[in-house]
Coordinates of C-alpha atoms in Angstrom, one line a residue:
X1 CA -3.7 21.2 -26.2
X2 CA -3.6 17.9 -24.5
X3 CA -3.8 17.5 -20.8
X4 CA -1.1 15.2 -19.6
X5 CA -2.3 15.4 -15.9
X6 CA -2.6 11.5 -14.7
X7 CA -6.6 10.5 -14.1
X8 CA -8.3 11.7 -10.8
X9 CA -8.8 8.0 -10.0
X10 CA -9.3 9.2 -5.9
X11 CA -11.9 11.5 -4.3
X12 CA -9.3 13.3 -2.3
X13 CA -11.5 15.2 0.0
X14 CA -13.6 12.3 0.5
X15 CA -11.1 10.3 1.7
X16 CA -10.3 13.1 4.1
X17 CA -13.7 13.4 5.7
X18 CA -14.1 9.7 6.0
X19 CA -11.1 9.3 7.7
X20 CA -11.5 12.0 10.5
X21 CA -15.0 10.4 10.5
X22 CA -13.6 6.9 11.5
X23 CA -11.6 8.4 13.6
X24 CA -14.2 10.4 16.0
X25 CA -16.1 7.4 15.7
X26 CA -12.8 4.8 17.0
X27 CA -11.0 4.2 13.9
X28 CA -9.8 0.4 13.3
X29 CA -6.5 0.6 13.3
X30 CA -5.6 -3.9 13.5
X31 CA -4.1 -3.7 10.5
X32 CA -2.1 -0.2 10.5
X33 CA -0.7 -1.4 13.6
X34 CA 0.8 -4.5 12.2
X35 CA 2.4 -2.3 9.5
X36 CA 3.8 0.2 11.7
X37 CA 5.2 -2.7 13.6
X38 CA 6.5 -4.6 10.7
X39 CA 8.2 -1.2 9.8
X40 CA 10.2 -0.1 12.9
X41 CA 11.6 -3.6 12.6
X42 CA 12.6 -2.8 8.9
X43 CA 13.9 0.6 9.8
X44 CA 16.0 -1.1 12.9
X45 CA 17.6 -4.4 10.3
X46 CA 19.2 -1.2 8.7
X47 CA 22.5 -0.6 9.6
X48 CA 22.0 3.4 9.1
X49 CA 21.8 6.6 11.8
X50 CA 19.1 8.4 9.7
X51 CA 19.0 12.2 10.0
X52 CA 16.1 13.9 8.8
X53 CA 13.0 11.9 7.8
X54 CA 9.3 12.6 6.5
X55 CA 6.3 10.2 7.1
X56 CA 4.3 10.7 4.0
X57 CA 0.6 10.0 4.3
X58 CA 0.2 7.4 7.1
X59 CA -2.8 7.7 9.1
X60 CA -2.1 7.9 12.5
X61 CA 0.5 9.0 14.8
X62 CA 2.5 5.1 14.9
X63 CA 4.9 6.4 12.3
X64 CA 5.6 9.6 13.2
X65 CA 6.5 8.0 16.7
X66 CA 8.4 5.7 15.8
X67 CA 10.5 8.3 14.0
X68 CA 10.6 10.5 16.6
X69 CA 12.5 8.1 18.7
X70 CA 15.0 6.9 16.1
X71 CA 15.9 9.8 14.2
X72 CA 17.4 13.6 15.1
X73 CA 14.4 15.6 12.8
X74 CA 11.2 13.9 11.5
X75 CA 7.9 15.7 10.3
X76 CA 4.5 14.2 8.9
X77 CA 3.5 15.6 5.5
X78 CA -0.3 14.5 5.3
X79 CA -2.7 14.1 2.0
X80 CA -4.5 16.6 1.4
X81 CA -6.3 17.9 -2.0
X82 CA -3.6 19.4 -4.5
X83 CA -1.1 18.1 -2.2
X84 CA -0.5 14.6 -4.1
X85 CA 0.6 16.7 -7.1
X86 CA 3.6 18.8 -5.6
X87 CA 4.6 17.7 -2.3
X88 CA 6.2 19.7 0.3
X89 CA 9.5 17.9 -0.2
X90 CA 12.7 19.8 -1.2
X91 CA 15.1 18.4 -3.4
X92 CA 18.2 16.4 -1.6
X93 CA 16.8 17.3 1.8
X94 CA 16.0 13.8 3.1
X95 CA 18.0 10.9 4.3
X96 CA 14.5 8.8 5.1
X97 CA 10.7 8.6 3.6
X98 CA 8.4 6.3 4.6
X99 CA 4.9 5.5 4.4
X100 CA 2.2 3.3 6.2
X101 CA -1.0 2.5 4.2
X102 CA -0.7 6.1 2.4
X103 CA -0.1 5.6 -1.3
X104 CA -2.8 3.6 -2.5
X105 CA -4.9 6.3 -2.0
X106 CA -2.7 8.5 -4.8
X107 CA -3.7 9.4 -7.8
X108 CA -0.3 9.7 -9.3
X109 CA 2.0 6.9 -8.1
X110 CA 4.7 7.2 -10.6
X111 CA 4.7 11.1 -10.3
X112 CA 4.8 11.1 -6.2
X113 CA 7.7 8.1 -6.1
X114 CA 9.9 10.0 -8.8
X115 CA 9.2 13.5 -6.2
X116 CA 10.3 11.2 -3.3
X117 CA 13.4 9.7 -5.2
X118 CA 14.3 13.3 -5.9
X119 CA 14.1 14.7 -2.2
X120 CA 16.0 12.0 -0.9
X121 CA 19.8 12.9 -0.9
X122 CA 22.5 10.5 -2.4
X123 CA 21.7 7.3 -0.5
X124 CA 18.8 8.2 1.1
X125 CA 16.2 5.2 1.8
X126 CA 12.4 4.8 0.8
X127 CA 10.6 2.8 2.9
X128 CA 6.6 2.1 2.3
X129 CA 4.0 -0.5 2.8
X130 CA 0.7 0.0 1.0
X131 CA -2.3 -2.2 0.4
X132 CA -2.3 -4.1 -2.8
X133 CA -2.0 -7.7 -4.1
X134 CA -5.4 -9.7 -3.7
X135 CA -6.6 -7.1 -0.9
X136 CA -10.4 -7.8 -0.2
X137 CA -10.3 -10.4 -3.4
X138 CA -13.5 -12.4 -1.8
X139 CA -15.5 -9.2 -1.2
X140 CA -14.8 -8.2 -4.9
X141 CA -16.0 -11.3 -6.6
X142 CA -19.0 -11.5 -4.0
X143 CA -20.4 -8.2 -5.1
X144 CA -19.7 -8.5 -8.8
X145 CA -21.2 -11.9 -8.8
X146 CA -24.2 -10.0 -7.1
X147 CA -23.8 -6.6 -9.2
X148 CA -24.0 -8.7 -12.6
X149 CA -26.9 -11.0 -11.4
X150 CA -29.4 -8.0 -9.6
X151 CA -28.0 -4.6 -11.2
X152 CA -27.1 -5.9 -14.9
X153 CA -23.5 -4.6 -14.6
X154 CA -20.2 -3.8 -12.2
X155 CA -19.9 -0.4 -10.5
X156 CA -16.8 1.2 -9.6
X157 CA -15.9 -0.3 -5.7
X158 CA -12.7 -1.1 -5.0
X159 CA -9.6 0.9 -5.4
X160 CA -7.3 -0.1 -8.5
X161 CA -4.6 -3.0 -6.5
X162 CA -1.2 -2.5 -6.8
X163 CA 0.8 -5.8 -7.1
X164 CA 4.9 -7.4 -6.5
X165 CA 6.1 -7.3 -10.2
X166 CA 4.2 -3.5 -10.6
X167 CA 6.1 -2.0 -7.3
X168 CA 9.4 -3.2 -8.2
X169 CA 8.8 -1.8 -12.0
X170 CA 8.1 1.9 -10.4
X171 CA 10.6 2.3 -8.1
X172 CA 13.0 1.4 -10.8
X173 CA 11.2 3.7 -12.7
X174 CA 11.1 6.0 -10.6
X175 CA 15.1 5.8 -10.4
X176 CA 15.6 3.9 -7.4
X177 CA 18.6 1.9 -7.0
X178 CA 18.6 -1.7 -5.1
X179 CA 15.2 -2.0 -5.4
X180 CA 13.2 -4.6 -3.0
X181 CA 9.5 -5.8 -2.7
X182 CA 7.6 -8.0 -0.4
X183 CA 3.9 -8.9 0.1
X184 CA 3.0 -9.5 3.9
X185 CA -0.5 -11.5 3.6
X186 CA -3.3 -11.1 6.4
X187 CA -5.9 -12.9 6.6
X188 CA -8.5 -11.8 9.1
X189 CA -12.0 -13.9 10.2
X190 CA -15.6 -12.7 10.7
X191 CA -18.9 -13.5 11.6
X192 CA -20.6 -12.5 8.0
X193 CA -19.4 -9.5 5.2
X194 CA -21.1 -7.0 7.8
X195 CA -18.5 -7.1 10.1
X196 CA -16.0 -6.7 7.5
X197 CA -17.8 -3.8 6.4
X198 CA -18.2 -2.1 9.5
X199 CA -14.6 -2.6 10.1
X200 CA -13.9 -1.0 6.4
X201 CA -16.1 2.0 7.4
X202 CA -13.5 2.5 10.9
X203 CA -10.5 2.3 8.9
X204 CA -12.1 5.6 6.5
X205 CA -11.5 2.7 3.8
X206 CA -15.2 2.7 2.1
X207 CA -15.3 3.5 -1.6
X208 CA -13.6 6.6 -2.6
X209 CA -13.5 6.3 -5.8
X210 CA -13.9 9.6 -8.3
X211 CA -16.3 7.6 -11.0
X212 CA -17.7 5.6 -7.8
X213 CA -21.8 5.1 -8.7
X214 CA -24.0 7.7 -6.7
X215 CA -26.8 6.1 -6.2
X216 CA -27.6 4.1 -2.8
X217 CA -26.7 0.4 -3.1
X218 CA -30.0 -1.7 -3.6
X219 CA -30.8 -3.5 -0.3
X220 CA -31.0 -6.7 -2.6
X221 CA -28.1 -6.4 -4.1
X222 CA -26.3 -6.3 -0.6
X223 CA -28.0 -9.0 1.0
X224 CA -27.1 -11.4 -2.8
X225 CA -23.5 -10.1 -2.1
X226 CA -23.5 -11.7 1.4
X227 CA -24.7 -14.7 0.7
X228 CA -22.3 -15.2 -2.2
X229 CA -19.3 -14.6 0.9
X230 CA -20.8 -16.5 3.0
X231 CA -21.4 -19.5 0.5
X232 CA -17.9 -19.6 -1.2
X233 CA -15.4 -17.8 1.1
X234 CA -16.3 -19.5 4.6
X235 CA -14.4 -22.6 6.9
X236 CA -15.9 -25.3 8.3
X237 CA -17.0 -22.7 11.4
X238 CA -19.1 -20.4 9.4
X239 CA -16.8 -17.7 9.6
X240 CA -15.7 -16.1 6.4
X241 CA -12.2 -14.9 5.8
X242 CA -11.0 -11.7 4.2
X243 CA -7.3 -11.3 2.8
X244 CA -5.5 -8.3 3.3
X245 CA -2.4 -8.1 1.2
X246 CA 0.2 -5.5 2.4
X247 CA 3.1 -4.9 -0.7
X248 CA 6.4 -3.6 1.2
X249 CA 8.1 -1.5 -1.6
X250 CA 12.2 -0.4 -0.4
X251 CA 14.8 1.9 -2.4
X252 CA 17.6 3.9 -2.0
X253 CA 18.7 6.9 -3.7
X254 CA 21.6 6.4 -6.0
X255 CA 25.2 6.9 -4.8
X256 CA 28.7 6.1 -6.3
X257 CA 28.8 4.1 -3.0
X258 CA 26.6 1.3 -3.4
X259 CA 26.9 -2.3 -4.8
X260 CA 26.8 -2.2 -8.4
X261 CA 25.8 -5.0 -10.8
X262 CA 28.7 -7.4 -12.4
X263 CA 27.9 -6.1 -16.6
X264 CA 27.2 -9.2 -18.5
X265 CA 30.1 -11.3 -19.3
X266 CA 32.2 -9.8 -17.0
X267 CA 32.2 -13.1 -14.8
X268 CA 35.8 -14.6 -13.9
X269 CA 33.7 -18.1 -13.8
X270 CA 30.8 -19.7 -16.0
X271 CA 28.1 -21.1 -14.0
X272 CA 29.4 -23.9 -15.3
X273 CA 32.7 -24.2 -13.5
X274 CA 31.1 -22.5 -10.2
X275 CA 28.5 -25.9 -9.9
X276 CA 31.6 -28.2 -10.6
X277 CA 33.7 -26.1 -8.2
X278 CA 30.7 -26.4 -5.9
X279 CA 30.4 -30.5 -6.0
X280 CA 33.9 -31.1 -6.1
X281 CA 34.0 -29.1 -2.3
X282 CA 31.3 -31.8 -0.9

């Protein structure tokens, strides 16, 4: 018989220890706070008195409190191994999930959005930001540039990027109505690719990967890597810049309420007579 489980692309368990590792150690936390800001704005432009909500995978407590103050019951439902697979979400229970820099560590995308759209009740919302887009583009063509010159080939690295065209496609998959997606792009400055890295390492974001290579990175290879950054990917000051793309992904449950689309041909006016109605107003 032929297994139709999706690929273990993630190290679940990894990801796990490396995040309560970043976090005894003072877990970076720049960019998850722009997100959880950027959110409770999002949440507060909707013109909604949301009941019962679930935080779904964001590190951190910023979600869960900014639930806590804008909704009547909220609870955080954390990754953990298995968990991705069924989650603890009951069918037509929910008015509100969201999620802060959670689901580009999942294994099944497609499966967990199409469990979210069905534990949302008739015009619940989906709310979720996730790293994606050209996230960490310069540190990816630095060390396969380096990889490919020293090590005769690419190693597994950096997580599979999710981008615009691909979130709006799955949560209209996933049967979302009034789809909506948005990339929010950071770009943040450091002294050399070590400080990136070290940052990387106190957001638990190091490689994860299931097929990642487990032998140690070659000294040489990691130095090459560096000077590549530094010799294509720095300004005038020296610095070098890493980009950080953040893709905003929004749904809502399907109800006989919503707007629907006009069916084609259905139009009282051609586009046509709308521009001449237009001019003829100046």
């Amino acid at each position: 018989m032929t297994s139709t489980s999706p690929p273990k692309v993630f190290d679940l368990a990894l990801l796990k220890k490396r995040q309560t590792r970043a976090a005894k150690a003072g877990a970076e936390t720049f960019l998850l706070d722009r997100v959880v800001e950027d959110l409770s704005e999002r949440l507060h432009a909707v013109v909604r008195d949301f009941r019962n909500a679930v935080d779904l995978g964001s590190p951190g407590h910023g979600v869960s409190d900014v639930l806590a103050a804008s909704v009547k019951q909220s609870r955080h439902v954390d990754w953990s191994v298995g968990e991705q697979e069924a989650l603890p979400l009951e069918a037509n229970s929910l008015d509100l999930v969201v999620s802060a820099l959670g689901l580009q560590f999942v294994n099944d995308l497609p499966g967990v959005l199409a469990q979210i759209r069905r534990a949302l009740q008739p015009d619940g919302y989906f709310l979720a930001a996730t790293v994606g887009g050209d996230t960490l583009t310069e540190l990816r063509q630095s060390f396969a540039e380096a990889e490919v010159a020293l090590d005769g080939g690419l190693s597994p690295r950096v997580i599979p990027m999710l981008d615009l065209r691909d979130a709006g496609a799955l949560l209209q998959r996933a049967g979302f109505a009034l789809p909506v997606t948005d990339v929010d792009r950071v770009t943040v400055r450091y002294d050399n690719m070590f400080g990136l890295m070290r940052d990387l390492r106190r957001m638990g974001a190091t490689n994860m990967l299931a097929d990642r290579r487990r032998t140690p990175l070659r000294r040489a290879t990691l130095l090459r890597a560096a000077e590549i950054y530094a010799q294509r990917f720095s300004d005038a000051d020296g610095r070098i810049r890493a980009t950080f793309d953040i893709v905003w992904m929004a749904g809502w449950s399907p109800d006989a309420s919503q707007p629907k689309p006009l069916k084609p041909g259905s139009a009282k006016m051609s586009l046509e007579e709308a521009v001449k109605k237009a001019g003829a107003r100046k």
